Every structure is written in structure tokens, then in C-alpha cells.
Short mmCIF file of C-alpha atoms in Angstrom, two decimals:
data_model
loop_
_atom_site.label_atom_id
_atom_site.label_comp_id
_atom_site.label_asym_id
_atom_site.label_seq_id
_atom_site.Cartn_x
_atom_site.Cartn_y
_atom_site.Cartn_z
CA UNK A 1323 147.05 81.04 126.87
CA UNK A 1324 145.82 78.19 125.39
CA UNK A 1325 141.55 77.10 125.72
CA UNK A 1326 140.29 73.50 125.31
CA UNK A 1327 137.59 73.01 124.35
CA UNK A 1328 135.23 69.68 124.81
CA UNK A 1329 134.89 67.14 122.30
CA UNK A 1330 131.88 66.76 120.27
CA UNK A 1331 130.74 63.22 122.05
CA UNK A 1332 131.77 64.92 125.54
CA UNK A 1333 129.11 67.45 124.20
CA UNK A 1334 126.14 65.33 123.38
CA UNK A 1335 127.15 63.32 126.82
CA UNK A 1336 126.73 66.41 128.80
CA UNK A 1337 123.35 67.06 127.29
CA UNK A 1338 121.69 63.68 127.34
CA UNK A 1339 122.55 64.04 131.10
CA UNK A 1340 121.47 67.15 131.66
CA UNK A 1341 118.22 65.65 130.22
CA UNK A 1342 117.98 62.87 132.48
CA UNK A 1343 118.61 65.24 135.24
CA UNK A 1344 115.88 67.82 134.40
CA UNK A 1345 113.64 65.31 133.49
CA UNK A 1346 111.67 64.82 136.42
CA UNK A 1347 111.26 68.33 136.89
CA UNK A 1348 109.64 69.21 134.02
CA UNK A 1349 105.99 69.35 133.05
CA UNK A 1350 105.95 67.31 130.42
CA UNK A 1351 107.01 64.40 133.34
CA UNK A 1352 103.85 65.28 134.98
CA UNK A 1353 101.52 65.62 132.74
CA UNK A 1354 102.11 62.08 131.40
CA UNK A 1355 102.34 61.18 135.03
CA UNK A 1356 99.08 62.38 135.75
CA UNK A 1357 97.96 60.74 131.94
CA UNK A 1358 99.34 57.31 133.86
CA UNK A 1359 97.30 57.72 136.65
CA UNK A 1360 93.94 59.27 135.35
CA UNK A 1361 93.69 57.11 132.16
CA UNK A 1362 92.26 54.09 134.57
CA UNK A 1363 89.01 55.89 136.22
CA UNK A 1364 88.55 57.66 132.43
CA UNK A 1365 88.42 54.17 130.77
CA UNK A 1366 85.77 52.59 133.53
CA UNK A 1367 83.18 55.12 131.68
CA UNK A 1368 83.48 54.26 127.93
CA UNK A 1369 82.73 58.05 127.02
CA UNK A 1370 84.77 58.75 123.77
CA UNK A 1371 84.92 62.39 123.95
CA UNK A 1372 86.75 62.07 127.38
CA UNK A 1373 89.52 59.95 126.44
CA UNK A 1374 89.89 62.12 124.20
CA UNK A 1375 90.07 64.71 125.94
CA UNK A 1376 92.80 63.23 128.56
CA UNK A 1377 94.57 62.76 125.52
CA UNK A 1378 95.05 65.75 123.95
CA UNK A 1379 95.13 67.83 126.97
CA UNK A 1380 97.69 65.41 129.12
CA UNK A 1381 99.67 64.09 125.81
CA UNK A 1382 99.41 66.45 123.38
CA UNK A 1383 97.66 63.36 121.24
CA UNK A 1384 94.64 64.81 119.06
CA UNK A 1385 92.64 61.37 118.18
CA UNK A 1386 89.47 62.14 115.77
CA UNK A 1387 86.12 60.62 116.85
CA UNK A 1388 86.17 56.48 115.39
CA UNK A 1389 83.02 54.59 115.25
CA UNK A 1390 79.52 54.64 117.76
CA UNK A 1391 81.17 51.20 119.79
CA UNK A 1392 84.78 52.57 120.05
CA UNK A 1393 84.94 53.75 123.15
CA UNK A 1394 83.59 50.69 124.80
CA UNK A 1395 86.08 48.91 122.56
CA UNK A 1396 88.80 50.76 123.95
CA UNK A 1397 87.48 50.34 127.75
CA UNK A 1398 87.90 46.45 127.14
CA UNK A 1399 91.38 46.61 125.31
CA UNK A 1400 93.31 49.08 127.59
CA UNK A 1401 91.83 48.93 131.20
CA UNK A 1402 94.40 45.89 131.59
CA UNK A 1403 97.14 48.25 130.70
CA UNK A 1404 95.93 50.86 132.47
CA UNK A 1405 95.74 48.97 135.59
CA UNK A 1406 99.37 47.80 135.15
CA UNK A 1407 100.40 51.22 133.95
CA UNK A 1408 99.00 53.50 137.18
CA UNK A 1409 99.74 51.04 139.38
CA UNK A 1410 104.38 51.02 137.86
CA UNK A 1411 103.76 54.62 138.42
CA UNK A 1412 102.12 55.00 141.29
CA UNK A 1413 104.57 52.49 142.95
CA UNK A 1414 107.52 53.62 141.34
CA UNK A 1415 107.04 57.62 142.17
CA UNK A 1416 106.22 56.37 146.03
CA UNK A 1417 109.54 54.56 145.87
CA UNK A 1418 111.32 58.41 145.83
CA UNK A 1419 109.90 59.81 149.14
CA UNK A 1420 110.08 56.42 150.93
CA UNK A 1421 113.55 56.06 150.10
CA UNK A 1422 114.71 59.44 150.68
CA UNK A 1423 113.11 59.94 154.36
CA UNK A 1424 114.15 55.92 154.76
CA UNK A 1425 115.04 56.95 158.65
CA UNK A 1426 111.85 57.31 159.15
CA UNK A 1427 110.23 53.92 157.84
CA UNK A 1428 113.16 52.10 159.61
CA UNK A 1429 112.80 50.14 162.95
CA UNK A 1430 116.27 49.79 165.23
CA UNK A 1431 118.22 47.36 162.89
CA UNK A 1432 119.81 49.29 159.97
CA UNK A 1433 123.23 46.90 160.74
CA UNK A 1434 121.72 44.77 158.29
CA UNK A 1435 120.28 46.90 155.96
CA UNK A 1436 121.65 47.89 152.53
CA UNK A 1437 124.49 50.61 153.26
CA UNK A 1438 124.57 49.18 156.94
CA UNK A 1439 126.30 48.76 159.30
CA UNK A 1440 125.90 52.15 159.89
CA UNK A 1441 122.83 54.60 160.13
CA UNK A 1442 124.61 57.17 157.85
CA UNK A 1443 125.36 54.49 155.28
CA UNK A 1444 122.11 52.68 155.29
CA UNK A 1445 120.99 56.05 154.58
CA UNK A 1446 123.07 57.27 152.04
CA UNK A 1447 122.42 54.14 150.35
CA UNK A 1448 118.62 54.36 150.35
CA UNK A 1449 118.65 58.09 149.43
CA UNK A 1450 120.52 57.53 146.51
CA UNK A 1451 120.38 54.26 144.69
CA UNK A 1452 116.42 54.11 145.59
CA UNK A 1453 115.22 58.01 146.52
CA UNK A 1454 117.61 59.51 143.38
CA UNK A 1455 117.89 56.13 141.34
CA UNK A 1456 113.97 56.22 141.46
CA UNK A 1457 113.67 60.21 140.71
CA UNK A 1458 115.75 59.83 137.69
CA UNK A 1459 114.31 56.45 136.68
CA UNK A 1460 110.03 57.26 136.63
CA UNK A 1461 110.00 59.84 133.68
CA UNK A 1462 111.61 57.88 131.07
CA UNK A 1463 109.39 54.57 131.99
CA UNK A 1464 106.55 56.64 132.44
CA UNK A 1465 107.10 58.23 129.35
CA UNK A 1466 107.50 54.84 127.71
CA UNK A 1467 104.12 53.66 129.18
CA UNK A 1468 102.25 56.56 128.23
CA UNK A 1469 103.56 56.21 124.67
CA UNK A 1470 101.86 52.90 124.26
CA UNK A 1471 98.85 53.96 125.68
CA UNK A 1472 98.55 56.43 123.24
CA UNK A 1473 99.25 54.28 120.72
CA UNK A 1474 96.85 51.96 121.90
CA UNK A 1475 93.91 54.87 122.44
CA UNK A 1476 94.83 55.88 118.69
CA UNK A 1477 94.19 53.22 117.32
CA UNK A 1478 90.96 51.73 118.69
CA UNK A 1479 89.36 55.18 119.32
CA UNK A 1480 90.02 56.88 116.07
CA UNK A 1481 91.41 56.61 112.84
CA UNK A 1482 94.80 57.33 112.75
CA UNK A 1483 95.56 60.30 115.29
CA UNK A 1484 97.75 63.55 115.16
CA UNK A 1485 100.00 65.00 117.63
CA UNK A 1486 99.30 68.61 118.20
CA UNK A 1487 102.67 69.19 120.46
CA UNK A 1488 104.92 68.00 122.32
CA UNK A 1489 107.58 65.83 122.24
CA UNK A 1490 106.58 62.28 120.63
CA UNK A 1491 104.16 60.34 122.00
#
């Protein structure tokens, strides 16, 4: 009896899905979520020590004390991206929920709405291109906002910076 076994590229195409599917329920999704979302309020009060501190406890991204004026500095440089930055991810994660219970945001004309003319396809549709699409969709761009925050917040806060764990910033 003869086995097959996959192909090498049919390998490394089961994994990066696997990782796109696992994604959002791991903590390392979070924890930059919560980096996107708490990095705002924590630059309003230029206190170095806790930006720091969001830093290496959300990202994993140790940043040595800079200079007496650098956390001021950094209040002015990144608050515009952190504005931009919790509001993508606090939109973008609300997107999941309101998409999957879409029945219940919807008045009496789902004929017309994407998936329509039905109720079951106007649903389906919702659940899956927004409520999954969505789901699947927030780590990675979170995790590609996050990185240039910390990239940012490394550079005007300290000299240089080391990551302490973790996958890359």
C-alpha cells in the first residue's frame, strides 16, 4: 500500500494558514491589541518610565531611559499615531461582533443587503466576509501598527532599544 505524502510548498501552505487561523487567538494578538489601545491615554502624560513600561510588558520592547525632555518629545511625535492606531483597532475588532450577530443590527430589508435576497444569505455573507474576514484580518494589521509604534517609541524615548521576547516587534 502505497502513502503520499505532501509536498514541501503544500507544507509551508498548511502552516502559514494554520497561522493566520490561530492568530487571533493567541496572546500575543492581545497583548499588542491592548498595546494599540492603551498607548493613547499613556502618551497624554509624558511620564517616560510608563511608556516604558507598556512597552516592555505589552511588546516585549525593553527601551533604556533617553534624555530629561524625551518623553514629552515622544507625547508630541506619536499621539497622532496613536490616535489613528486605537481608533483602526478599535473599529476594526468591533467590525467582528457586529458582523457576526448582523441579524440583530438589521431593520426589515435584508433583500437588498449584501448576500440578500434572503435572510440566510445576507447573513452568511456578513458572518463571513465581515465577522471571519475581520477576525482573521485585525492581528496581522494590528501587529503591523504596533510594530511602528515601537519603532517610533524606540527611537525618541531611548537610544536604540532591545527586544527581550517575543516575536519581532
Amino acid at each position: 500500500m502505497a502513502t503520499t505524502h505532501p509536498s514541501r510548498p503544500a507544507d509551508a501552505a498548511l502552516r502559514a494558514a494554520g497561522r493566520i487561523v490561530r492568530a487571533p487567538f493567541t496572546a500575543e494578538a492581545w497583548r499588542r491589541t491592548a498595546y494599540a489601545v492603551l498607548a493613547l491615554p499613556a502618551d497624554l502624560v509624558p511620564v517616560g518610565r510608563w511608556q516604558r513600561a507598556l512597552l516592555r510588558r505589552l511588546l516585549g520592547v525593553q527601551v533604556p531611559a533617553g534624555g530629561r525632555g524625551r518623553p514629552l518629545l515622544h507625547t508630541l511625535a506619536a499621539t497622532p499615531l496613536n490616535l489613528v492606531v486605537a481608533v483602526v483597532t478599535l473599529y476594526g475588532w468591533s467590525l467582528v461582533p457586529m458582523n457576526l450577530g448582523w441579524p440583530l443590527r438589521v431593520g426589515d430589508d435584508y433583500a437588498s443587503a449584501w448576500g440578500g435576497p434572503t435572510f440566510a444569505g445576507a447573513w452568511a455573507f456578513h458572518a463571513v466576509a465581515g465577522g471571519l474576514g475581520f477576525l482573521l484580518l485585525m492581528p496581522w494589521l494590528v501587529r503591523g501598527m504596533t510594530a511602528v509604534q515601537a519603532r517610533l517609541a524606540t527611537r525618541v524615548l531611548g537610544r536604540g532599544g532591545n527586544r527581550v521576547g517575543g516575536g519581532p516587534a
